[in-house]
Coordinates of C-alpha atoms in Angstrom, one line a residue:
M1 CA 9.7 -7.7 12.3
N2 CA 13.5 -7.7 12.5
G3 CA 14.4 -5.3 15.3
F4 CA 13.5 -1.6 15.3
P5 CA 11.0 -0.5 12.7
W6 CA 13.4 1.9 10.9
L7 CA 11.6 2.0 7.6
T8 CA 8.2 2.8 9.2
I9 CA 9.9 5.6 11.2
A10 CA 11.6 6.9 8.0
G11 CA 8.3 6.9 6.2
A12 CA 6.2 8.3 9.0
L13 CA 8.4 11.3 9.9
P14 CA 7.6 13.3 6.7
L15 CA 3.8 12.6 7.2
L16 CA 4.1 13.7 10.8
G17 CA 5.8 16.8 9.5
A18 CA 3.0 17.4 7.1
I19 CA 0.5 17.2 9.9
V20 CA 2.5 19.5 12.2
I21 CA 2.8 22.1 9.3
M22 CA -0.9 22.0 8.7
A23 CA -1.5 22.6 12.4
V24 CA 0.3 25.9 12.3
P25 CA -2.4 28.4 13.1
R26 CA -3.7 30.4 10.2
G27 CA -4.4 33.5 12.1
P28 CA -7.2 36.1 11.5
A29 CA -7.9 37.2 8.0
D30 CA -6.8 40.8 8.7
S31 CA -3.4 39.7 10.2
A32 CA -0.5 42.0 9.5
E33 CA 1.8 41.0 6.7
A34 CA 4.7 40.5 9.2
D35 CA 2.6 37.9 11.0
V36 CA 1.7 36.1 7.8
R37 CA 5.3 35.9 6.9
A38 CA 6.2 34.6 10.3
R39 CA 3.7 31.8 10.1
D40 CA 4.8 31.0 6.5
G41 CA 8.4 31.0 7.7
L42 CA 7.6 28.6 10.6
A43 CA 6.0 26.2 8.1
K44 CA 9.1 26.3 5.9
Y45 CA 11.4 25.7 8.8
L46 CA 9.3 22.8 10.1
A47 CA 9.4 21.2 6.7
L48 CA 13.2 21.6 6.5
A49 CA 13.6 20.2 10.0
F50 CA 11.4 17.1 9.4
S51 CA 13.2 16.4 6.1
L52 CA 16.6 16.6 7.8
L53 CA 15.4 14.3 10.5
T54 CA 14.1 11.8 7.9
L55 CA 17.5 12.0 6.2
V56 CA 19.2 11.2 9.5
V57 CA 17.1 8.1 9.9
V58 CA 17.8 7.0 6.3
I59 CA 21.5 7.5 6.9
I60 CA 21.3 5.3 10.0
I61 CA 19.5 2.6 7.9
A62 CA 22.3 2.9 5.3
V63 CA 25.0 2.5 7.9
K64 CA 23.3 -0.4 9.6
F65 CA 22.6 -2.1 6.2
Q66 CA 24.8 -5.3 6.0
I67 CA 26.5 -5.6 2.6
G68 CA 26.6 -9.3 1.8
G69 CA 23.9 -10.0 4.5
P70 CA 20.3 -11.0 3.8
N71 CA 19.0 -9.7 0.6
Y72 CA 16.1 -7.9 2.3
Q73 CA 16.8 -6.2 5.5
F74 CA 14.9 -4.1 8.1
T75 CA 11.9 -6.2 7.2
E76 CA 8.5 -5.6 8.8
T77 CA 5.4 -7.7 8.2
Y78 CA 2.0 -7.1 9.8
S79 CA -1.3 -8.6 8.7
W80 CA -3.4 -5.7 7.3
I81 CA -6.5 -7.3 5.5
P82 CA -6.3 -11.0 6.4
A83 CA -9.3 -12.0 4.3
F84 CA -7.3 -11.1 1.2
G85 CA -3.8 -11.8 2.2
V86 CA -2.8 -8.1 2.3
H87 CA 0.1 -7.2 4.6
Y88 CA 1.8 -4.0 5.7
A89 CA 5.2 -5.4 4.7
L90 CA 8.4 -3.4 4.2
G91 CA 12.0 -4.2 3.5
V92 CA 14.9 -3.0 1.5
D93 CA 17.6 -4.6 -0.7
G94 CA 20.5 -2.6 -2.0
I95 CA 18.5 -1.3 -5.0
A96 CA 15.6 0.0 -2.9
L97 CA 18.0 1.4 -0.3
V98 CA 19.9 3.6 -2.7
L99 CA 16.7 5.0 -4.2
I100 CA 15.3 5.8 -0.7
A101 CA 18.5 7.5 0.2
M102 CA 18.4 9.5 -3.0
S103 CA 14.8 10.6 -2.1
A104 CA 15.9 11.6 1.4
V105 CA 18.8 13.6 0.1
L106 CA 16.8 15.5 -2.5
M107 CA 13.9 16.5 -0.1
P108 CA 15.8 19.1 2.1
V109 CA 17.5 20.3 -1.0
V110 CA 14.1 20.8 -2.8
I111 CA 12.7 22.6 0.3
L112 CA 15.6 25.1 0.4
A113 CA 15.3 25.7 -3.4
S114 CA 11.5 26.1 -3.1
W115 CA 11.7 28.6 -0.2
N116 CA 9.8 31.3 -2.1
D117 CA 8.0 29.2 -4.7
A118 CA 4.6 29.6 -3.0
D119 CA 5.0 33.2 -1.7
G120 CA 2.9 35.9 -3.1
G121 CA 0.2 33.5 -4.5
K122 CA -3.3 33.0 -3.5
H123 CA -2.7 29.5 -2.2
S124 CA -1.4 28.6 1.2
V125 CA 2.3 28.4 1.7
K126 CA 2.0 25.8 4.5
T127 CA -0.1 23.6 2.3
Y128 CA 2.6 23.6 -0.4
F129 CA 5.3 22.3 2.0
A130 CA 2.8 19.9 3.6
L131 CA 2.2 18.4 0.2
M132 CA 6.0 18.1 -0.3
M133 CA 6.3 16.2 3.0
T134 CA 3.4 13.9 2.1
A135 CA 5.0 13.1 -1.2
E136 CA 8.2 12.1 0.6
T137 CA 6.2 9.6 2.7
M138 CA 4.7 8.0 -0.4
M139 CA 8.1 7.9 -2.2
I140 CA 9.8 6.1 0.7
G141 CA 6.8 3.7 1.0
V142 CA 6.8 2.8 -2.7
F143 CA 10.5 1.8 -2.7
A144 CA 10.2 -0.1 0.7
A145 CA 7.0 -2.0 0.1
T146 CA 7.3 -5.7 -0.2
D147 CA 3.6 -6.4 -0.5
V148 CA 2.3 -5.8 -4.0
F149 CA -1.0 -4.4 -2.9
L150 CA 0.8 -2.0 -0.5
F151 CA 3.1 -1.0 -3.3
Y152 CA 0.0 -0.2 -5.5
V153 CA -1.5 1.9 -2.7
F154 CA 1.7 4.0 -2.5
F155 CA 2.1 4.0 -6.3
E156 CA -1.3 5.7 -6.8
A157 CA -1.3 7.8 -3.6
M158 CA 1.9 9.6 -4.6
L159 CA 0.0 11.1 -7.5
I160 CA -2.2 13.3 -5.3
P161 CA 0.4 15.7 -3.8
I162 CA 2.2 16.1 -7.0
Y163 CA -1.1 16.8 -8.9
F164 CA -1.9 19.6 -6.5
M165 CA 1.7 21.0 -6.5
I166 CA 1.5 21.3 -10.3
G167 CA -2.2 22.3 -10.7
S168 CA -2.4 24.9 -7.8
Y169 CA 1.2 26.2 -7.5
G170 CA 2.6 25.8 -11.0
V171 CA 3.0 28.3 -13.9
G172 CA 1.6 28.6 -17.4
K173 CA -0.8 25.9 -18.4
R174 CA -0.5 24.3 -15.0
Q175 CA -4.1 22.9 -14.8
Y176 CA -3.9 21.3 -18.3
A177 CA -0.5 19.8 -17.4
A178 CA -1.7 18.5 -14.0
V179 CA -4.8 16.9 -15.5
K180 CA -2.8 15.3 -18.3
F181 CA -0.3 14.0 -15.7
L182 CA -3.1 12.6 -13.6
L183 CA -5.0 10.9 -16.5
Y184 CA -2.0 9.3 -17.9
S185 CA -0.9 8.0 -14.5
L186 CA -4.4 6.8 -13.6
L187 CA -4.7 4.9 -16.9
G188 CA -1.5 3.0 -16.2
G189 CA -2.5 2.5 -12.6
L190 CA -5.9 0.9 -13.6
L191 CA -4.1 -1.5 -16.0
M192 CA -1.7 -2.5 -13.2
L193 CA -4.7 -3.0 -10.8
V194 CA -6.2 -5.5 -13.1
A195 CA -2.9 -7.3 -13.2
V196 CA -2.5 -7.2 -9.4
I197 CA -6.0 -8.7 -8.9
A198 CA -5.2 -11.4 -11.5
L199 CA -1.9 -12.2 -9.7
Y200 CA -3.8 -12.7 -6.5
V201 CA -6.3 -15.0 -8.1
Y202 CA -3.5 -17.1 -9.5
S203 CA -1.8 -17.1 -6.0
V204 CA -5.0 -18.6 -4.5
R205 CA -4.7 -21.5 -6.9
S206 CA -1.0 -22.0 -6.2
P207 CA 0.4 -24.5 -3.7
A208 CA 3.4 -22.1 -3.2
T209 CA 1.0 -19.9 -1.1
G210 CA -0.8 -22.8 0.5
H211 CA -3.9 -21.9 -1.7
H212 CA -4.7 -19.1 0.7
G213 CA -3.8 -16.2 -1.6
S214 CA -1.2 -13.6 -0.9
F215 CA 0.1 -10.2 -2.1
L216 CA 3.6 -10.7 -0.4
F217 CA 6.3 -10.4 -3.0
S218 CA 8.3 -13.1 -1.4
E219 CA 5.5 -15.6 -1.9
L220 CA 4.3 -14.3 -5.4
I221 CA 7.7 -14.9 -7.0
N222 CA 7.2 -18.6 -6.3
V223 CA 3.8 -18.8 -7.9
S224 CA 3.9 -20.8 -11.1
L225 CA 2.4 -19.0 -14.1
S226 CA 2.1 -20.2 -17.6
P227 CA 4.0 -18.2 -20.3
T228 CA 0.8 -16.8 -21.8
V229 CA -0.4 -15.5 -18.4
Q230 CA 3.0 -14.0 -17.7
K231 CA 2.8 -12.1 -21.0
W232 CA -0.5 -10.5 -20.2
L233 CA 0.3 -9.7 -16.5
F234 CA 3.7 -8.4 -17.6
L235 CA 1.9 -5.9 -20.0
G236 CA -0.4 -4.8 -17.2
F237 CA 2.6 -3.9 -14.9
F238 CA 4.9 -2.7 -17.7
I239 CA 2.5 -0.2 -19.3
A240 CA 1.9 1.4 -15.9
F241 CA 5.7 1.7 -15.3
A242 CA 6.4 2.8 -18.8
I243 CA 4.0 5.7 -18.3
K244 CA 5.5 6.6 -14.9
A245 CA 9.1 6.4 -16.2
P246 CA 8.2 7.7 -18.9
L247 CA 9.4 5.5 -21.7
W248 CA 8.8 6.6 -25.3
P249 CA 6.0 6.7 -26.6
F250 CA 4.3 7.1 -23.2
H251 CA 6.3 10.3 -22.4
T252 CA 4.1 13.1 -23.7
W253 CA 2.9 14.2 -20.3
L254 CA 6.3 14.8 -18.9
P255 CA 7.4 18.0 -20.8
D256 CA 4.1 19.7 -20.0
A257 CA 4.2 18.7 -16.3
A258 CA 7.9 19.6 -15.8
A259 CA 7.5 23.0 -17.7
S260 CA 4.4 24.0 -15.6
A261 CA 5.7 22.8 -12.2
Q262 CA 7.7 24.9 -9.9
P263 CA 11.4 23.9 -10.0
G264 CA 11.1 22.1 -6.7
A265 CA 8.1 20.1 -7.8
A266 CA 9.8 19.4 -11.1
V267 CA 12.8 17.9 -9.2
L268 CA 10.5 15.6 -7.2
L269 CA 8.6 14.7 -10.4
V270 CA 11.6 13.9 -12.6
G271 CA 14.2 13.1 -9.9
V272 CA 12.2 10.7 -7.8
L273 CA 8.6 10.0 -9.0
D274 CA 9.7 8.8 -12.4
K275 CA 12.3 6.4 -10.9
V276 CA 9.3 4.4 -9.6
G277 CA 8.7 3.3 -13.2
T278 CA 12.2 2.0 -13.9
F279 CA 12.4 0.5 -10.4
G280 CA 9.1 -1.3 -11.0
M281 CA 10.4 -2.7 -14.3
L282 CA 13.3 -4.3 -12.5
R283 CA 11.6 -5.4 -9.3
Y284 CA 8.2 -6.5 -10.5
C285 CA 8.2 -7.0 -14.3
W286 CA 11.3 -9.1 -14.2
E287 CA 11.1 -11.0 -11.0
L288 CA 7.4 -11.7 -11.1
F289 CA 7.1 -12.4 -14.8
P290 CA 10.5 -13.5 -16.2
A291 CA 9.1 -15.4 -19.1
G292 CA 6.9 -12.5 -20.1
A293 CA 9.8 -10.0 -19.7
K294 CA 12.1 -12.1 -22.0
Y295 CA 9.4 -12.3 -24.6
F296 CA 9.0 -8.6 -24.7
T297 CA 12.6 -7.7 -24.3
P298 CA 13.3 -7.1 -28.0
L299 CA 10.4 -4.6 -28.1
V300 CA 11.4 -2.8 -25.0
I301 CA 15.0 -2.6 -26.1
T302 CA 13.8 -1.0 -29.4
L303 CA 11.6 1.5 -27.5
S304 CA 14.5 2.4 -25.2
V305 CA 16.9 3.1 -28.1
I306 CA 14.2 5.2 -29.9
G307 CA 13.6 7.1 -26.6
V308 CA 17.3 7.8 -26.2
L309 CA 17.6 9.3 -29.7
Y310 CA 14.2 10.9 -29.8
G311 CA 14.5 12.7 -26.5
A312 CA 17.9 14.0 -27.4
V313 CA 16.9 15.2 -30.8
V314 CA 13.8 16.9 -29.6
A315 CA 15.7 18.5 -26.7
I316 CA 18.1 20.2 -29.2
G317 CA 15.1 22.1 -30.8
Q318 CA 13.6 23.3 -27.5
Q319 CA 13.4 27.1 -26.7
D320 CA 12.0 26.6 -23.2
M321 CA 14.7 25.8 -20.6
K322 CA 12.5 23.5 -18.5
R323 CA 11.1 21.7 -21.5
L324 CA 14.6 21.0 -22.7
I325 CA 15.6 19.5 -19.4
A326 CA 12.4 17.4 -19.5
Y327 CA 13.3 16.0 -22.9
T328 CA 16.8 15.2 -21.8
S329 CA 15.2 13.1 -19.1
V330 CA 13.2 11.2 -21.7
S331 CA 16.5 10.3 -23.3
H332 CA 18.1 9.3 -20.0
F333 CA 15.2 7.1 -19.0
G334 CA 15.7 5.3 -22.3
F335 CA 19.2 4.5 -21.1
I336 CA 17.9 3.2 -17.8
A337 CA 15.3 1.0 -19.4
L338 CA 18.0 -0.3 -21.8
G339 CA 20.2 -1.3 -18.9
V340 CA 17.3 -3.0 -17.0
F341 CA 16.3 -5.1 -20.0
A342 CA 19.8 -6.0 -21.1
M343 CA 19.7 -8.1 -17.9
T344 CA 23.4 -8.3 -17.4
S345 CA 25.2 -7.5 -14.1
Q346 CA 26.8 -4.4 -15.6
G347 CA 23.6 -3.3 -17.3
V348 CA 21.4 -3.6 -14.2
S349 CA 24.0 -2.2 -11.9
G350 CA 24.5 0.7 -14.3
A351 CA 20.7 1.3 -14.6
T352 CA 20.3 1.4 -10.9
L353 CA 23.2 3.7 -10.4
Y354 CA 21.8 5.8 -13.3
M355 CA 18.5 6.2 -11.4
V356 CA 20.4 7.7 -8.5
N357 CA 22.8 9.9 -10.5
H358 CA 20.0 11.1 -12.7
G359 CA 18.1 12.3 -9.7
F360 CA 21.1 14.3 -8.4
A361 CA 22.2 15.7 -11.9
T362 CA 18.7 16.6 -13.2
G363 CA 17.7 17.8 -9.8
A364 CA 20.6 20.3 -9.8
L365 CA 19.9 21.3 -13.3
F366 CA 16.2 22.0 -12.6
I367 CA 17.0 23.9 -9.4
L368 CA 19.6 26.1 -11.1
A369 CA 17.4 26.6 -14.1
G370 CA 14.7 27.8 -11.7
F371 CA 17.0 30.3 -10.1
L372 CA 17.8 31.7 -13.6
I373 CA 14.2 31.8 -14.6
T374 CA 13.2 33.6 -11.4
R375 CA 15.9 36.2 -11.8
R376 CA 15.2 36.9 -15.5
G377 CA 11.4 36.5 -15.3
S378 CA 11.5 34.3 -18.4
D379 CA 12.1 30.6 -19.2
R380 CA 13.1 31.2 -22.8
I381 CA 16.6 30.4 -23.6
E382 CA 16.9 33.3 -26.1
D383 CA 16.1 35.8 -23.4
F384 CA 19.4 35.1 -21.6
G385 CA 23.0 35.8 -22.5
G386 CA 26.2 36.6 -20.7
V387 CA 25.1 35.2 -17.3
Q388 CA 28.7 33.9 -16.5
K389 CA 30.0 37.5 -16.5
V390 CA 27.4 38.8 -14.0
A391 CA 26.7 35.6 -11.9
P392 CA 29.8 33.4 -12.3
L393 CA 28.9 31.1 -9.4
L394 CA 25.4 30.4 -10.7
A395 CA 26.7 29.9 -14.3
G396 CA 29.6 27.7 -13.1
L397 CA 27.4 25.3 -11.1
F398 CA 24.9 25.3 -14.0
L399 CA 27.7 24.2 -16.2
I400 CA 28.8 21.4 -13.9
S401 CA 25.2 20.2 -13.7
G402 CA 24.8 20.3 -17.5
L403 CA 28.1 18.4 -18.0
A404 CA 26.7 15.7 -15.8
G405 CA 23.7 15.7 -18.1
L406 CA 25.9 14.8 -21.0
S407 CA 27.8 12.2 -19.0
L408 CA 31.2 13.9 -18.9
P409 CA 34.0 11.5 -17.6
G410 CA 34.7 12.3 -13.9
L411 CA 31.0 13.0 -13.1
S412 CA 28.6 10.5 -11.7
T413 CA 26.4 10.0 -14.7
F414 CA 29.4 8.8 -16.8
V415 CA 29.9 5.8 -14.6
S416 CA 26.3 4.6 -14.9
E417 CA 25.9 5.4 -18.6
F418 CA 29.2 3.5 -19.3
L419 CA 28.1 0.5 -17.4
V420 CA 24.7 0.5 -19.1
L421 CA 26.4 0.6 -22.6
I422 CA 28.9 -2.1 -21.7
G423 CA 26.2 -4.3 -20.2
T424 CA 24.0 -3.8 -23.2
F425 CA 26.7 -4.4 -25.8
T426 CA 27.5 -7.9 -24.5
R427 CA 24.0 -8.9 -25.7
Y428 CA 22.6 -6.3 -28.0
K429 CA 25.4 -4.8 -29.9
V430 CA 23.3 -2.9 -32.5
A431 CA 21.1 -1.4 -29.8
A432 CA 24.1 -0.3 -27.8
S433 CA 25.8 1.2 -30.9
F434 CA 22.7 3.3 -31.7
A435 CA 22.3 4.4 -28.1
T436 CA 25.9 5.6 -28.0
A437 CA 24.8 8.3 -30.4
G438 CA 22.7 9.7 -27.6
M439 CA 25.9 10.8 -25.8
I440 CA 26.9 12.8 -28.9
L441 CA 23.5 14.5 -29.1
A442 CA 23.6 15.2 -25.4
A443 CA 26.8 17.2 -25.9
I444 CA 24.9 19.3 -28.5
Y445 CA 21.8 20.1 -26.5
I446 CA 23.7 20.8 -23.2
L447 CA 26.6 22.9 -24.6
W448 CA 24.4 24.9 -27.0
M449 CA 22.0 25.7 -24.1
Y450 CA 24.8 26.8 -21.9
Q451 CA 26.4 28.9 -24.7
R452 CA 23.1 30.7 -25.2
V453 CA 22.3 31.2 -21.5
A454 CA 25.7 32.0 -20.0
G455 CA 28.0 32.9 -22.9
G456 CA 28.2 35.8 -25.3
P457 CA 27.6 39.5 -24.6
V458 CA 25.6 40.5 -21.4
R459 CA 22.0 41.4 -22.3
D460 CA 20.6 44.5 -20.8
Q461 CA 17.9 42.4 -18.9
V462 CA 20.6 40.2 -17.5
A463 CA 23.1 42.9 -16.4
G464 CA 21.6 43.3 -12.9
M465 CA 21.3 39.6 -12.3
K466 CA 22.3 38.6 -8.7
D467 CA 24.6 35.7 -8.1
L468 CA 23.6 32.8 -5.8
R469 CA 22.5 33.7 -2.3
P470 CA 23.8 31.6 0.7
R471 CA 20.5 29.7 0.9
E472 CA 20.5 28.9 -2.8
L473 CA 24.1 27.8 -2.7
L474 CA 23.3 25.6 0.3
A475 CA 20.5 24.0 -1.6
V476 CA 22.5 23.0 -4.7
A477 CA 26.0 22.5 -3.3
P478 CA 25.3 19.0 -1.9
L479 CA 24.1 17.8 -5.2
V480 CA 27.1 19.1 -7.1
A481 CA 29.3 17.5 -4.5
L482 CA 27.6 14.2 -4.9
I483 CA 27.8 14.5 -8.7
I484 CA 31.6 14.9 -8.5
G485 CA 32.1 12.5 -5.6
V486 CA 30.3 9.6 -7.0
G487 CA 31.9 10.3 -10.4
V488 CA 35.3 10.0 -8.9
Y489 CA 34.6 7.1 -6.5
P490 CA 31.4 5.2 -7.2
K491 CA 32.5 2.0 -5.3
P492 CA 30.6 2.5 -2.1
V493 CA 27.3 2.9 -3.9
L494 CA 28.0 0.0 -6.3
D495 CA 28.9 -2.2 -3.3
I496 CA 25.4 -1.8 -2.0
I497 CA 23.8 -2.3 -5.4
N498 CA 25.7 -5.3 -6.8
P499 CA 24.6 -8.0 -4.3
A500 CA 21.0 -7.2 -4.9
V501 CA 21.6 -7.3 -8.7
R502 CA 23.1 -10.7 -8.4
V503 CA 20.1 -12.0 -6.5
T504 CA 17.7 -10.5 -9.0
M505 CA 19.6 -12.1 -11.9
A506 CA 19.6 -15.5 -10.1
Q507 CA 15.8 -15.1 -9.4
V508 CA 15.1 -14.7 -13.2
H509 CA 17.8 -17.4 -14.1
E510 CA 20.0 -14.9 -16.0
T511 CA 23.8 -15.1 -16.3
D512 CA 26.2 -12.8 -18.0
P513 CA 27.4 -13.6 -21.5
V514 CA 31.0 -14.9 -21.4
P515 CA 33.5 -14.2 -24.3
A516 CA 34.1 -17.1 -26.6
H517 CA 37.8 -17.2 -25.5
P518 CA 37.7 -15.7 -22.0
A519 CA 40.8 -14.5 -20.3
P520 CA 42.1 -16.6 -17.3
G521 CA 39.7 -16.2 -14.4
F522 CA 37.1 -14.6 -16.6
T523 CA 33.9 -16.7 -15.9
T524 CA 30.3 -15.8 -15.4
T525 CA 30.7 -16.5 -11.7
A526 CA 33.8 -14.2 -11.5
V527 CA 31.9 -11.4 -13.2
Q528 CA 28.9 -11.7 -10.9
N529 CA 31.2 -11.8 -7.8
G530 CA 33.2 -8.8 -9.0
T531 CA 36.4 -10.8 -9.1
A532 CA 37.0 -11.1 -12.8
P533 CA 40.3 -9.3 -13.9

């Protein structure tokens, strides 16, 4: 262990919060309504307090992270199951750090936005917020794990709280959506488990691990695998990650799950949980199986471009607000996968930044859509109209979040999408050209949705709509501030990401394409070091 166990503390705090919340006394069955509200309120404030405390710890980790220092920092390694080489091993590079930071920022925002999501139902309010805190522990763990078996444990365990948040606290066909989400995820997880076991077997045979077998990522990347074995193991990991992302055509569970979940749960599902898929593609598929990844790259690039266009076209035809946002995410995840498999410094940096920016932009969009749906009592776009005249603050922030969804210059998603397209164009010009059409389609589905929801005459059912309350404004304002701040000045985030990207590309023996007649100083090394003019 290198110093204080910061990552363990960051992951343990939300779990401790969940335990404390569940310890709040239930009280007698005939308790007065005021007593019930007081206990529910205590559970909410405890969840908010522990999420903020976790955010403080993550901020400390980010401040103490040494840019240009060792690739993995805050490392912890303890033997867990010695007979099988399983370790409790944690550590973060720049890529994992920004995703953990995104998760920590989103959690208090989600709690504030979900303040009344579980009220008035037959299920326990404290259980709902305890599930949220448990999900945060799993999310931090899955990004910080540096043992493949430990990663798999977090990868599967994070399904449990999300399943109950959708199935027990959702709306509409919530049980159908929850079961569909679980079955898809378990199928992918089982395929990955087979690949994990096979990887361990090959590590036993490898001199790189001393023939003792290991699940440590740092040792597995040195295990020599034949191209054929890499292809099969790549597929085991990739299908699991493609379902989780979700990448077309593995996406069909997402619209149902997002539409049935409460807005807060939808933010965790699309904003954080799905990023595990694209993170896994970059961290595990590429670094463990580079030959397999290169073999399947043309296929994945094709699927990514189809996903970009398909998600955008289907989003245009949606009448349900949450389903529309879910399909926009299918399109955006196509962009992220495109950047990952372009395997250029711009593409991978852009894809990583896109994971973060998508979490903030889509999180804000889902939260504001939830506020609109709660006020109107309907999630159908055609039931709205004229919101900007009666609730200008709500409509204005909804517009900014929507413009981030279409990657307007000056907002955070533009920077990441631009980097992805540049990085892809240097190697796959046709794919990048087709993907660019996704930006045009995004303008159609976002602006048309906003026009129908907020523009036009005020409908009678919308006339009495209240504007944002202070708690609701406090929930969404940080996300909007980050959308604008990172859009104007992305350098601090990219400075953390870029060294990890260079190490990843070196690990898979990839370099950036260089123009046939480069300008003075324009070399592969200069591009990777960020010194090219």
